[in-house]
Tab-separated table of C-alpha atoms and ligand atoms in Angstrom:
chain	number	residue	atom	x	y	z
A	1	UNK	CA	10.826	24.969	-9.840
A	2	UNK	CA	14.340	24.245	-8.708
A	3	UNK	CA	16.765	21.459	-9.503
A	4	UNK	CA	17.566	19.167	-6.602
A	5	UNK	CA	20.332	16.604	-7.155
A	6	UNK	CA	19.019	13.081	-7.411
A	7	UNK	CA	20.435	9.921	-5.936
A	8	UNK	CA	21.259	7.151	-8.362
A	9	UNK	CA	19.051	4.143	-7.825
A	10	UNK	CA	18.836	0.933	-9.770
A	11	UNK	CA	15.739	0.623	-11.948
A	12	UNK	CA	12.610	-0.644	-10.290
A	13	UNK	CA	10.270	-2.898	-12.194
A	14	UNK	CA	7.137	-1.225	-13.405
A	15	UNK	CA	4.388	-3.445	-12.067
A	16	UNK	CA	0.712	-3.679	-12.957
A	17	UNK	CA	-1.624	-1.734	-12.812
A	18	UNK	CA	0.726	0.721	-14.557
A	19	UNK	CA	-1.072	1.931	-17.681
A	20	UNK	CA	0.659	1.518	-21.024
A	21	UNK	CA	-0.771	3.532	-23.867
A	22	UNK	CA	-0.252	5.579	-26.932
A	23	UNK	CA	-1.680	8.902	-27.975
A	24	UNK	CA	-3.077	10.749	-30.972
A	25	UNK	CA	-5.177	13.881	-31.452
A	26	UNK	CA	-8.299	14.435	-33.548
A	27	UNK	CA	-6.923	17.065	-35.920
A	28	UNK	CA	-3.754	15.069	-36.510
A	29	UNK	CA	-5.258	11.704	-37.415
A	30	UNK	CA	-8.965	11.788	-38.153
A	31	UNK	CA	-9.266	13.388	-41.584
A	32	UNK	CA	-12.945	13.570	-42.658
A	33	UNK	CA	-12.434	17.251	-41.988
A	34	UNK	CA	-15.710	18.242	-43.625
A	35	UNK	CA	-17.678	15.017	-43.381
A	36	UNK	CA	-20.830	14.105	-41.427
A	37	UNK	CA	-21.448	17.704	-40.461
A	38	UNK	CA	-17.982	18.683	-39.231
A	39	UNK	CA	-17.039	22.261	-40.008
A	40	UNK	CA	-13.770	24.185	-39.879
A	41	UNK	CA	-11.586	24.217	-36.823
A	42	UNK	CA	-8.929	26.906	-36.538
A	43	UNK	CA	-6.439	24.365	-37.930
A	44	UNK	CA	-8.508	23.764	-41.079
A	45	UNK	CA	-8.586	27.521	-41.597
A	46	UNK	CA	-4.895	27.978	-40.733
A	47	UNK	CA	-3.923	25.309	-43.275
A	48	UNK	CA	-5.384	27.558	-45.966
A	49	UNK	CA	-3.060	30.447	-45.037
A	50	UNK	CA	-0.258	30.468	-47.606
A	51	UNK	CA	3.028	29.462	-46.004
A	52	UNK	CA	1.530	28.428	-42.663
A	53	UNK	CA	2.070	24.671	-43.053
A	54	UNK	CA	5.096	22.946	-44.591
A	55	UNK	CA	4.425	21.808	-48.166
A	56	UNK	CA	0.945	23.349	-48.022
A	57	UNK	CA	-0.293	20.184	-46.276
A	58	UNK	CA	-3.827	20.112	-44.891
A	59	UNK	CA	-5.993	18.027	-42.540
A	60	UNK	CA	-8.662	16.873	-44.991
A	61	UNK	CA	-7.622	13.201	-45.018
A	62	UNK	CA	-4.788	13.073	-42.469
A	63	UNK	CA	-4.354	9.350	-41.736
A	64	UNK	CA	-8.044	8.628	-42.222
A	65	UNK	CA	-8.484	7.372	-38.664
A	66	UNK	CA	-12.145	8.417	-38.962
A	67	UNK	CA	-12.753	5.579	-41.414
A	68	UNK	CA	-10.098	3.196	-40.143
A	69	UNK	CA	-10.779	3.014	-36.433
A	70	UNK	CA	-11.424	-0.735	-36.427
A	71	UNK	CA	-8.060	-1.480	-38.066
A	72	UNK	CA	-6.266	1.003	-35.828
A	73	UNK	CA	-7.775	-0.559	-32.715
A	74	UNK	CA	-6.668	-3.992	-33.968
A	75	UNK	CA	-3.124	-2.596	-34.101
A	76	UNK	CA	-3.475	-1.299	-30.529
A	77	UNK	CA	-4.500	-4.806	-29.470
A	78	UNK	CA	-1.537	-6.301	-31.292
A	79	UNK	CA	0.723	-3.924	-29.378
A	80	UNK	CA	-0.937	-4.897	-26.107
A	81	UNK	CA	-1.953	-1.353	-25.161
A	82	UNK	CA	-3.978	-0.808	-22.003
A	83	UNK	CA	-5.170	2.644	-23.002
A	84	UNK	CA	-5.674	4.873	-26.019
A	85	UNK	CA	-5.364	8.613	-25.525
A	86	UNK	CA	-7.357	10.456	-28.181
A	87	UNK	CA	-9.076	13.793	-28.424
A	88	UNK	CA	-12.560	14.765	-29.464
A	89	UNK	CA	-13.051	17.490	-32.024
A	90	UNK	CA	-15.202	20.376	-30.814
A	91	UNK	CA	-15.905	21.345	-34.447
A	92	UNK	CA	-17.209	17.820	-35.115
A	93	UNK	CA	-19.354	17.628	-31.978
A	94	UNK	CA	-20.621	21.227	-32.159
A	95	UNK	CA	-19.878	22.489	-35.666
A	96	UNK	CA	-19.391	26.260	-35.554
A	97	UNK	CA	-20.242	25.841	-31.854
A	98	UNK	CA	-23.939	25.778	-32.770
A	99	UNK	CA	-26.065	22.739	-32.049
A	100	UNK	CA	-24.801	19.305	-31.112
A	101	UNK	CA	-24.096	17.201	-34.214
A	102	UNK	CA	-25.335	13.647	-33.494
A	103	UNK	CA	-23.232	12.174	-36.315
A	104	UNK	CA	-20.110	13.694	-34.779
A	105	UNK	CA	-20.871	12.292	-31.347
A	106	UNK	CA	-21.710	8.926	-32.904
A	107	UNK	CA	-18.202	8.640	-34.262
A	108	UNK	CA	-16.726	8.937	-30.763
A	109	UNK	CA	-19.397	6.682	-29.315
A	110	UNK	CA	-18.461	3.934	-31.779
A	111	UNK	CA	-14.763	4.525	-31.119
A	112	UNK	CA	-15.282	4.163	-27.372
A	113	UNK	CA	-17.396	1.026	-27.780
A	114	UNK	CA	-14.809	-0.589	-30.010
A	115	UNK	CA	-12.028	0.287	-27.579
A	116	UNK	CA	-13.940	-1.172	-24.663
A	117	UNK	CA	-14.728	-4.312	-26.664
A	118	UNK	CA	-10.988	-4.674	-27.231
A	119	UNK	CA	-10.297	-4.192	-23.523
A	120	UNK	CA	-8.594	-0.824	-24.124
A	121	UNK	CA	-9.272	2.091	-21.787
A	122	UNK	CA	-10.449	5.249	-23.583
A	123	UNK	CA	-8.483	8.269	-22.304
A	124	UNK	CA	-10.293	11.292	-23.663
A	125	UNK	CA	-8.995	14.833	-24.154
A	126	UNK	CA	-11.543	17.548	-24.870
A	127	UNK	CA	-9.226	20.187	-26.298
A	128	UNK	CA	-6.194	19.312	-28.361
A	129	UNK	CA	-6.002	22.726	-30.068
A	130	UNK	CA	-8.875	22.605	-32.574
A	131	UNK	CA	-11.249	25.433	-31.658
A	132	UNK	CA	-14.228	25.858	-34.018
A	133	UNK	CA	-13.234	28.600	-36.464
A	134	UNK	CA	-16.530	30.386	-35.819
A	135	UNK	CA	-15.412	30.993	-32.223
A	136	UNK	CA	-12.042	32.311	-33.354
A	137	UNK	CA	-13.931	34.852	-35.396
A	138	UNK	CA	-15.460	36.068	-32.140
A	139	UNK	CA	-12.032	36.511	-30.570
A	140	UNK	CA	-11.155	32.890	-29.869
A	141	UNK	CA	-9.426	32.376	-26.545
A	142	UNK	CA	-8.961	36.121	-26.080
A	143	UNK	CA	-12.719	36.210	-25.487
A	144	UNK	CA	-13.722	35.191	-21.951
A	145	UNK	CA	-16.998	33.861	-23.309
A	146	UNK	CA	-15.109	31.037	-25.077
A	147	UNK	CA	-14.535	29.469	-21.638
A	148	UNK	CA	-18.295	29.221	-21.158
A	149	UNK	CA	-18.732	27.774	-24.655
A	150	UNK	CA	-16.130	25.137	-23.735
A	151	UNK	CA	-18.196	24.039	-20.740
A	152	UNK	CA	-21.248	23.524	-22.990
A	153	UNK	CA	-19.137	21.432	-25.358
A	154	UNK	CA	-17.716	19.400	-22.444
A	155	UNK	CA	-21.211	18.825	-21.125
A	156	UNK	CA	-22.555	17.670	-24.508
A	157	UNK	CA	-19.651	15.265	-24.876
A	158	UNK	CA	-20.081	13.920	-21.363
A	159	UNK	CA	-23.823	13.447	-21.900
A	160	UNK	CA	-23.078	10.906	-24.630
A	161	UNK	CA	-19.814	9.331	-23.484
A	162	UNK	CA	-19.854	9.769	-19.713
A	163	UNK	CA	-21.421	6.358	-19.145
A	164	UNK	CA	-18.361	4.673	-20.721
A	165	UNK	CA	-15.407	7.062	-20.461
A	166	UNK	CA	-13.827	7.398	-17.032
A	167	UNK	CA	-10.808	9.589	-17.801
A	168	UNK	CA	-11.491	13.157	-18.878
A	169	UNK	CA	-8.668	15.542	-19.744
A	170	UNK	CA	-9.754	19.120	-20.257
A	171	UNK	CA	-6.776	20.571	-22.172
A	172	UNK	CA	-3.684	19.282	-23.897
A	173	UNK	CA	-0.649	21.565	-23.578
A	174	UNK	CA	-2.276	24.964	-23.072
A	175	UNK	CA	1.240	26.405	-23.524
A	176	UNK	CA	0.941	25.639	-27.237
A	177	UNK	CA	-2.685	26.606	-27.774
A	178	UNK	CA	-2.126	29.969	-26.066
A	179	UNK	CA	1.476	30.996	-26.663
A	180	UNK	CA	2.306	29.263	-29.958
A	181	UNK	CA	-1.113	30.210	-31.339
A	182	UNK	CA	-1.437	33.804	-30.119
A	183	UNK	CA	2.137	35.081	-29.473
A	184	UNK	CA	4.456	33.076	-31.735
A	185	UNK	CA	1.917	32.685	-34.526
A	186	UNK	CA	3.269	29.376	-35.860
A	187	UNK	CA	0.188	27.522	-34.651
A	188	UNK	CA	-3.452	28.320	-35.371
A	189	UNK	CA	-4.878	30.919	-35.192
A	190	UNK	CA	-1.519	32.428	-36.139
A	191	UNK	CA	-1.605	35.642	-34.130
A	192	UNK	CA	1.420	37.507	-32.784
A	193	UNK	CA	0.204	39.550	-29.855
A	194	UNK	CA	1.600	39.081	-26.345
A	195	UNK	CA	-1.443	40.483	-24.527
A	196	UNK	CA	-3.738	38.232	-26.577
A	197	UNK	CA	-1.618	35.216	-25.619
A	198	UNK	CA	-1.867	36.073	-21.929
A	199	UNK	CA	-5.644	36.412	-22.276
A	200	UNK	CA	-5.707	33.005	-23.984
A	201	UNK	CA	-3.768	31.482	-21.069
A	202	UNK	CA	-6.170	32.867	-18.498
A	203	UNK	CA	-9.310	31.965	-20.422
A	204	UNK	CA	-8.093	28.413	-21.050
A	205	UNK	CA	-7.366	28.106	-17.332
A	206	UNK	CA	-10.868	29.333	-16.602
A	207	UNK	CA	-12.353	26.913	-19.129
A	208	UNK	CA	-10.427	24.090	-17.473
A	209	UNK	CA	-11.701	25.024	-14.005
A	210	UNK	CA	-15.306	25.561	-15.042
A	211	UNK	CA	-15.396	22.309	-17.014
A	212	UNK	CA	-13.742	20.391	-14.179
A	213	UNK	CA	-16.443	21.546	-11.787
A	214	UNK	CA	-19.237	20.812	-14.248
A	215	UNK	CA	-17.915	17.352	-15.171
A	216	UNK	CA	-17.577	16.554	-11.474
A	217	UNK	CA	-21.199	17.600	-10.877
A	218	UNK	CA	-22.258	15.354	-13.736
A	219	UNK	CA	-20.492	12.385	-12.145
A	220	UNK	CA	-17.024	12.202	-13.725
A	221	UNK	CA	-14.547	10.615	-11.328
A	222	UNK	CA	-11.212	11.003	-13.108
A	223	UNK	CA	-10.604	14.526	-14.357
A	224	UNK	CA	-7.243	16.037	-15.200
A	225	UNK	CA	-5.223	18.232	-17.514
A	226	UNK	CA	-2.098	17.580	-19.584
A	227	UNK	CA	0.733	20.110	-19.448
A	228	UNK	CA	3.983	20.141	-21.415
A	229	UNK	CA	6.648	20.771	-18.827
A	230	UNK	CA	10.361	21.303	-19.046
A	231	UNK	CA	13.566	21.479	-17.061
A	232	UNK	CA	14.832	25.008	-17.722
A	233	UNK	CA	18.560	24.827	-17.017
A	234	UNK	CA	20.741	27.957	-16.930
A	235	UNK	CA	23.529	27.635	-19.506
A	236	UNK	CA	25.971	29.120	-16.995
A	237	UNK	CA	24.632	28.794	-13.451
A	238	UNK	CA	27.061	31.474	-12.291
A	239	UNK	CA	25.803	34.024	-14.815
A	240	UNK	CA	22.869	36.037	-13.391
A	241	UNK	CA	21.497	36.718	-16.893
A	242	UNK	CA	21.304	32.973	-17.626
A	243	UNK	CA	19.803	32.226	-14.231
A	244	UNK	CA	17.130	34.880	-14.751
A	245	UNK	CA	16.403	33.636	-18.277
A	246	UNK	CA	15.947	30.077	-16.960
A	247	UNK	CA	13.623	31.421	-14.260
A	248	UNK	CA	11.546	33.124	-16.956
A	249	UNK	CA	11.328	30.007	-19.140
A	250	UNK	CA	10.395	27.932	-16.091
A	251	UNK	CA	7.793	30.599	-15.294
A	252	UNK	CA	6.190	30.674	-18.744
A	253	UNK	CA	6.388	26.968	-19.543
A	254	UNK	CA	5.781	25.418	-16.155
A	255	UNK	CA	4.645	27.628	-13.335
A	256	UNK	CA	2.132	29.892	-15.123
A	257	UNK	CA	0.243	26.686	-15.949
A	258	UNK	CA	0.860	24.569	-12.863
A	259	UNK	CA	0.412	27.093	-10.084
A	260	UNK	CA	-3.048	28.516	-10.785
A	261	UNK	CA	-4.294	24.927	-11.007
A	262	UNK	CA	-2.364	23.402	-8.113
A	263	UNK	CA	-1.924	26.393	-5.798
A	264	UNK	CA	-4.728	28.730	-6.887
A	265	UNK	CA	-2.366	31.621	-7.683
A	266	UNK	CA	-0.280	32.949	-10.536
A	267	UNK	CA	3.430	32.908	-9.610
A	268	UNK	CA	4.293	36.348	-8.221
A	269	UNK	CA	7.558	36.728	-10.169
A	270	UNK	CA	5.857	35.884	-13.468
A	271	UNK	CA	2.971	38.255	-12.739
A	272	UNK	CA	5.575	40.940	-12.045
A	273	UNK	CA	7.406	40.230	-15.338
A	274	UNK	CA	4.122	40.474	-17.209
A	275	UNK	CA	2.970	43.766	-15.702
A	276	UNK	CA	1.586	45.801	-18.547
A	277	UNK	CA	0.065	42.825	-20.391
A	278	UNK	CA	-3.217	43.065	-18.496
A	279	UNK	CA	-3.282	40.061	-16.156
A	280	UNK	CA	-4.909	42.154	-13.411
A	281	UNK	CA	-7.846	43.061	-15.632
A	282	UNK	CA	-8.245	39.497	-16.924
A	283	UNK	CA	-8.483	37.861	-13.500
A	284	UNK	CA	-11.874	38.428	-11.902
A	285	UNK	CA	-12.974	37.638	-8.347
A	286	UNK	CA	-13.384	33.909	-7.886
A	287	UNK	CA	-11.470	32.928	-11.037
A	288	UNK	CA	-8.520	31.393	-9.213
A	289	UNK	CA	-10.788	29.421	-6.941
A	290	UNK	CA	-12.550	28.053	-10.036
A	291	UNK	CA	-9.260	27.274	-11.766
A	292	UNK	CA	-7.886	25.396	-8.764
A	293	UNK	CA	-10.798	22.944	-8.556
A	294	UNK	CA	-9.259	19.620	-7.458
A	295	UNK	CA	-8.072	17.287	-10.224
A	296	UNK	CA	-7.500	13.542	-10.088
A	297	UNK	CA	-4.416	13.253	-12.287
A	298	UNK	CA	-1.865	15.412	-14.037
A	299	UNK	CA	-0.768	14.459	-17.545
A	300	UNK	CA	2.869	15.327	-18.232
A	301	UNK	CA	4.116	15.686	-21.799
A	302	UNK	CA	7.869	15.845	-22.134
A	303	UNK	CA	10.153	15.664	-25.145
A	304	UNK	CA	13.246	17.654	-24.233
A	305	UNK	CA	14.824	19.913	-21.649
A	306	UNK	CA	15.746	23.537	-22.267
A	307	UNK	CA	19.250	24.866	-21.734
A	308	UNK	CA	18.630	28.582	-21.375
A	309	UNK	CA	20.779	31.654	-21.827
A	310	UNK	CA	19.910	35.272	-21.155
A	311	UNK	CA	22.188	36.445	-23.947
A	312	UNK	CA	21.071	36.836	-27.539
A	313	UNK	CA	22.198	33.954	-29.704
A	314	UNK	CA	22.777	34.451	-33.394
A	315	UNK	CA	23.237	30.745	-34.135
A	316	UNK	CA	19.578	30.468	-35.056
A	317	UNK	CA	18.917	27.896	-32.307
A	318	UNK	CA	15.574	28.548	-30.699
A	319	UNK	CA	15.168	25.394	-28.663
A	320	UNK	CA	12.619	24.072	-31.118
A	321	UNK	CA	9.957	26.564	-30.060
A	322	UNK	CA	9.327	28.387	-33.320
A	323	UNK	CA	8.783	27.580	-36.900
A	324	UNK	CA	8.514	24.839	-39.425
A	325	UNK	CA	8.124	27.273	-42.300
A	326	UNK	CA	9.503	30.646	-43.376
A	327	UNK	CA	6.574	32.362	-41.689
A	328	UNK	CA	7.712	35.133	-39.384
A	329	UNK	CA	7.519	34.016	-35.767
A	330	UNK	CA	7.125	35.892	-32.492
A	331	UNK	CA	8.438	34.674	-29.142
A	332	UNK	CA	6.538	32.710	-26.497
A	333	UNK	CA	8.697	34.216	-23.752
A	334	UNK	CA	6.399	37.100	-22.929
A	335	UNK	CA	8.146	40.307	-21.918
A	336	UNK	CA	11.544	38.560	-22.082
A	337	UNK	CA	13.457	39.662	-25.168
A	338	UNK	CA	16.830	37.994	-24.712
A	339	UNK	CA	16.043	34.325	-24.203
A	340	UNK	CA	18.136	31.902	-26.239
A	341	UNK	CA	18.774	28.167	-26.223
A	342	UNK	CA	22.414	27.262	-26.777
A	343	UNK	CA	23.225	23.684	-27.635
A	344	UNK	CA	24.812	21.403	-25.045
A	345	UNK	CA	25.992	19.101	-27.782
A	346	UNK	CA	23.522	16.272	-27.263
A	347	UNK	CA	22.141	14.193	-30.141
A	348	UNK	CA	19.006	15.650	-31.725
A	349	UNK	CA	15.820	14.296	-33.278
A	350	UNK	CA	14.403	15.352	-36.640
A	351	UNK	CA	12.567	18.154	-34.778
A	352	UNK	CA	15.965	19.480	-33.684
A	353	UNK	CA	14.992	18.608	-30.107
A	354	UNK	CA	17.851	17.355	-27.936
A	355	UNK	CA	17.804	13.779	-26.663
A	356	UNK	CA	18.326	13.642	-22.912
A	357	UNK	CA	16.247	10.853	-21.345
A	358	UNK	CA	17.414	11.609	-17.778
A	359	UNK	CA	15.507	14.895	-18.024
A	360	UNK	CA	12.232	13.001	-17.786
A	361	UNK	CA	13.234	11.443	-14.472
A	362	UNK	CA	14.392	14.805	-13.145
A	363	UNK	CA	11.104	16.407	-14.119
A	364	UNK	CA	8.853	13.711	-12.652
A	365	UNK	CA	10.758	13.682	-9.373
A	366	UNK	CA	10.789	17.484	-9.102
A	367	UNK	CA	7.043	17.710	-9.672
A	368	UNK	CA	6.230	15.515	-6.705
A	369	UNK	CA	8.766	17.212	-4.466
A	370	UNK	CA	7.920	20.790	-5.368
A	371	UNK	CA	4.151	20.367	-5.534
A	372	UNK	CA	3.336	17.798	-2.845
A	373	UNK	CA	-0.413	18.236	-3.330
A	374	UNK	CA	-0.277	17.095	-6.956
A	375	UNK	CA	-2.426	14.085	-7.832
A	376	UNK	CA	-0.853	11.017	-9.538
A	377	UNK	CA	1.134	11.694	-12.696
A	378	UNK	CA	0.796	10.060	-16.095
A	379	UNK	CA	3.329	10.640	-18.860
A	380	UNK	CA	0.745	11.403	-21.526
A	381	UNK	CA	3.227	12.098	-24.343
A	382	UNK	CA	6.831	11.207	-25.028
A	383	UNK	CA	8.384	10.082	-28.271
A	384	UNK	CA	10.507	11.209	-31.183
A	385	UNK	CA	10.461	12.145	-34.859
A	386	UNK	CA	13.106	10.644	-37.082
A	387	UNK	CA	13.335	10.345	-40.850
A	388	UNK	CA	12.289	6.740	-41.314
A	389	UNK	CA	13.471	4.482	-44.094
A	390	UNK	CA	11.472	1.518	-45.305
A	391	UNK	CA	13.992	-1.318	-45.643
A	392	UNK	CA	13.991	-3.837	-48.453
A	393	UNK	CA	12.180	-6.298	-46.226
A	394	UNK	CA	9.379	-3.745	-45.902
A	395	UNK	CA	10.164	-3.100	-42.254
A	396	UNK	CA	11.137	0.117	-40.517
A	397	UNK	CA	14.257	-0.422	-38.435
A	398	UNK	CA	13.899	2.834	-36.491
A	399	UNK	CA	16.695	2.227	-34.008
A	400	UNK	CA	16.880	5.855	-32.866
A	401	UNK	CA	13.188	6.100	-32.010
A	402	UNK	CA	13.318	2.694	-30.352
A	403	UNK	CA	16.254	3.747	-28.164
A	404	UNK	CA	14.562	7.066	-27.379
A	405	UNK	CA	11.383	5.371	-26.131
A	406	UNK	CA	13.104	2.583	-24.217
A	407	UNK	CA	15.571	4.969	-22.569
A	408	UNK	CA	12.751	7.260	-21.484
A	409	UNK	CA	10.766	4.368	-20.022
A	410	UNK	CA	13.915	3.422	-18.070
A	411	UNK	CA	13.897	6.938	-16.663
A	412	UNK	CA	10.242	6.645	-15.678
A	413	UNK	CA	11.209	3.512	-13.744
A	414	UNK	CA	14.003	5.405	-12.033
A	415	UNK	CA	11.646	8.256	-11.182
A	416	UNK	CA	9.222	5.789	-9.594
A	417	UNK	CA	12.092	4.298	-7.612
A	418	UNK	CA	12.872	7.841	-6.455
A	419	UNK	CA	9.329	8.193	-5.175
A	420	UNK	CA	7.524	9.872	-8.087
A	421	UNK	CA	3.890	8.774	-8.260
A	422	UNK	CA	3.752	7.908	-11.970
A	423	UNK	CA	0.913	5.633	-12.994
A	424	UNK	CA	1.231	5.359	-16.770
A	425	UNK	CA	3.130	6.108	-19.959
A	426	UNK	CA	1.680	6.993	-23.362
A	427	UNK	CA	3.975	7.046	-26.340
A	428	UNK	CA	3.487	9.808	-28.896
A	429	UNK	CA	2.302	8.664	-31.307
A	430	UNK	CA	0.452	5.549	-32.275
A	431	UNK	CA	0.571	6.573	-35.939
A	432	UNK	CA	2.598	8.888	-38.140
A	433	UNK	CA	0.343	11.910	-38.541
A	434	UNK	CA	-0.158	15.624	-39.244
A	435	UNK	CA	2.539	17.294	-37.152
A	436	UNK	CA	0.926	20.755	-37.047
A	437	UNK	CA	2.983	23.392	-38.899
A	438	UNK	CA	5.369	20.649	-40.060
A	439	UNK	CA	2.539	18.927	-41.918
A	440	UNK	CA	3.369	15.322	-42.774
A	441	UNK	CA	7.131	15.971	-42.837
A	442	UNK	CA	7.821	14.736	-39.326
A	443	UNK	CA	7.011	11.169	-38.375
A	444	UNK	CA	6.446	10.381	-34.682
A	445	UNK	CA	4.522	7.103	-35.097
A	446	UNK	CA	5.482	3.720	-33.728
A	447	UNK	CA	3.345	2.628	-36.664
A	448	UNK	CA	4.265	3.881	-40.123
A	449	UNK	CA	1.565	5.275	-42.359
A	450	UNK	CA	2.125	5.236	-46.103
A	451	UNK	CA	0.417	8.494	-47.030
A	452	UNK	CA	-0.353	7.300	-50.568
A	453	UNK	CA	-2.112	4.087	-49.599
A	454	UNK	CA	-2.867	4.646	-45.878
A	455	UNK	CA	-1.227	1.281	-45.238
A	456	UNK	CA	-0.029	0.808	-41.643
A	457	UNK	CA	3.194	-1.029	-40.685
A	458	UNK	CA	4.324	-1.464	-37.100
A	459	UNK	CA	7.868	-0.102	-36.858
A	460	UNK	CA	10.603	-1.856	-34.894
A	461	UNK	CA	10.072	0.721	-32.126
A	462	UNK	CA	6.435	-0.399	-31.906
A	463	UNK	CA	7.404	-4.063	-31.744
A	464	UNK	CA	9.893	-3.311	-28.984
A	465	UNK	CA	7.296	-1.258	-27.100
A	466	UNK	CA	4.914	-4.217	-27.310
A	467	UNK	CA	7.615	-6.528	-25.909
A	468	UNK	CA	8.256	-4.135	-23.046
A	469	UNK	CA	4.567	-3.989	-22.209
A	470	UNK	CA	4.314	-7.776	-22.305
A	471	UNK	CA	7.388	-8.157	-20.083
A	472	UNK	CA	5.928	-5.775	-17.507
A	473	UNK	CA	2.932	-8.089	-17.137
A	474	UNK	CA	5.041	-11.018	-16.039
A	475	UNK	CA	4.866	-10.571	-12.301
A	476	UNK	CA	8.250	-11.476	-10.815
A	477	UNK	CA	8.678	-13.859	-7.918
A	478	UNK	CA	8.807	-12.011	-4.598
A	479	UNK	CA	12.489	-12.857	-4.240
A	480	UNK	CA	13.241	-10.975	-7.477
A	481	UNK	CA	11.505	-7.778	-6.432
A	482	UNK	CA	13.779	-4.812	-5.853
B	501	FCB	C1	3.006	17.871	-28.609
B	501	FCB	C2	1.587	17.790	-29.081
B	501	FCB	C3	1.290	16.632	-29.988
B	501	FCB	C4	2.436	16.374	-30.939
B	501	FCB	C5	3.742	16.291	-30.207
B	501	FCB	C6	4.926	15.997	-31.078
B	501	FCB	O1	3.325	19.178	-28.316
B	501	FCB	O2	0.697	17.702	-27.980
B	501	FCB	O3	0.076	16.887	-30.640
B	501	FCB	O4	2.434	17.295	-31.950
B	501	FCB	O5	3.972	17.475	-29.518
């Protein structure tokens, strides 16, 4: 992907039926990790590895969403959300990937019913990183057979929920569940093997394509995938090493995921870089046709851009792509040893991710221009972690998070004015929750969770988000339209 300059346009109003939502994921919020028949996912197992998760945190209780769905949906209503993006847990629906667990499916069935009763659209993701541990023990995503197992799980989930759920997302951020899990090792299953990570990428692609086709046959009308995409910007655009490094980051974060799905081919330059890691033996006849089955929407997750250098950097900055703990980490930049992420001096969140709202506009506009056959876009995650303080009045005056969210929504408006086909925005996250290897240290919620009492308090950022949603519903007089 390249960077075209963008004209400056005044913000357009986001008009209905733009979808306003917020997002969570099963492993991060549900808890009940071994209740009603659920068995270990790779994250339950990973949390038992000494040093894998900050403070030795685990997912047993998380924020107890499993038992508090009614209250959490009442909060969504208070915020005025149109949609709730959640994920189903494979290890709850098919524990150990054996038989279907009716109690597990019942939980999601009740969740969906309660959402619909509240007038909130259920936006379901099948895979937000929590593979049943039993499948990992058979090779996990390095095993091609896991793609077929995924289709069975998708089918079982659709059989129960397909009459009420319209929006089906196959995968959330396969970059993380392949590269962070199998090459960097800071995510479950914690492996550090470049060839294994490439196999995981291809097999997740295959699982996406096979499940898309199957769900379509079963009658699903809205099927998509969510990718985390970046703007990879060369630190010095006149330095060939920086330009090549940015090309590689763009290749491994964006194009290796987008292009098989949208264009039915792996990008030639990336395939060339990865010669020796076995892509040619992984890809079988017909795979790319399967993977490029048409989709109805693309979910875009975006938190920060990446300023990229091709020179080693001893400042310790890694662009926020490695670890939360002391655990030794590999690199996600397969076959690219000298990638580094110098700072461009922007403010940073508690994740050490830079704050640059205009990057979201750039990204959304580029996507439509560079991949004209893409379906409509939804921003399925955007948000920020900050160290919140509960004020004396009991409220959370999270001005930084509030500004982050509002500024990014402004940029979505600008992107739409520039012609990007963006149909919705989901803030990450509804609730403070289990932030993977960071455990409960990093708070992304627009609703605070007191981890001792499980009490929920809407933060100022949440109140402001609710006001913005309400304002967008006031249809302006024709004369006021841009
Ligand atoms: C994304 C994940 C989500 C959350 C946010 C902060 O990469 O999809 O689960 O952890 O980052």
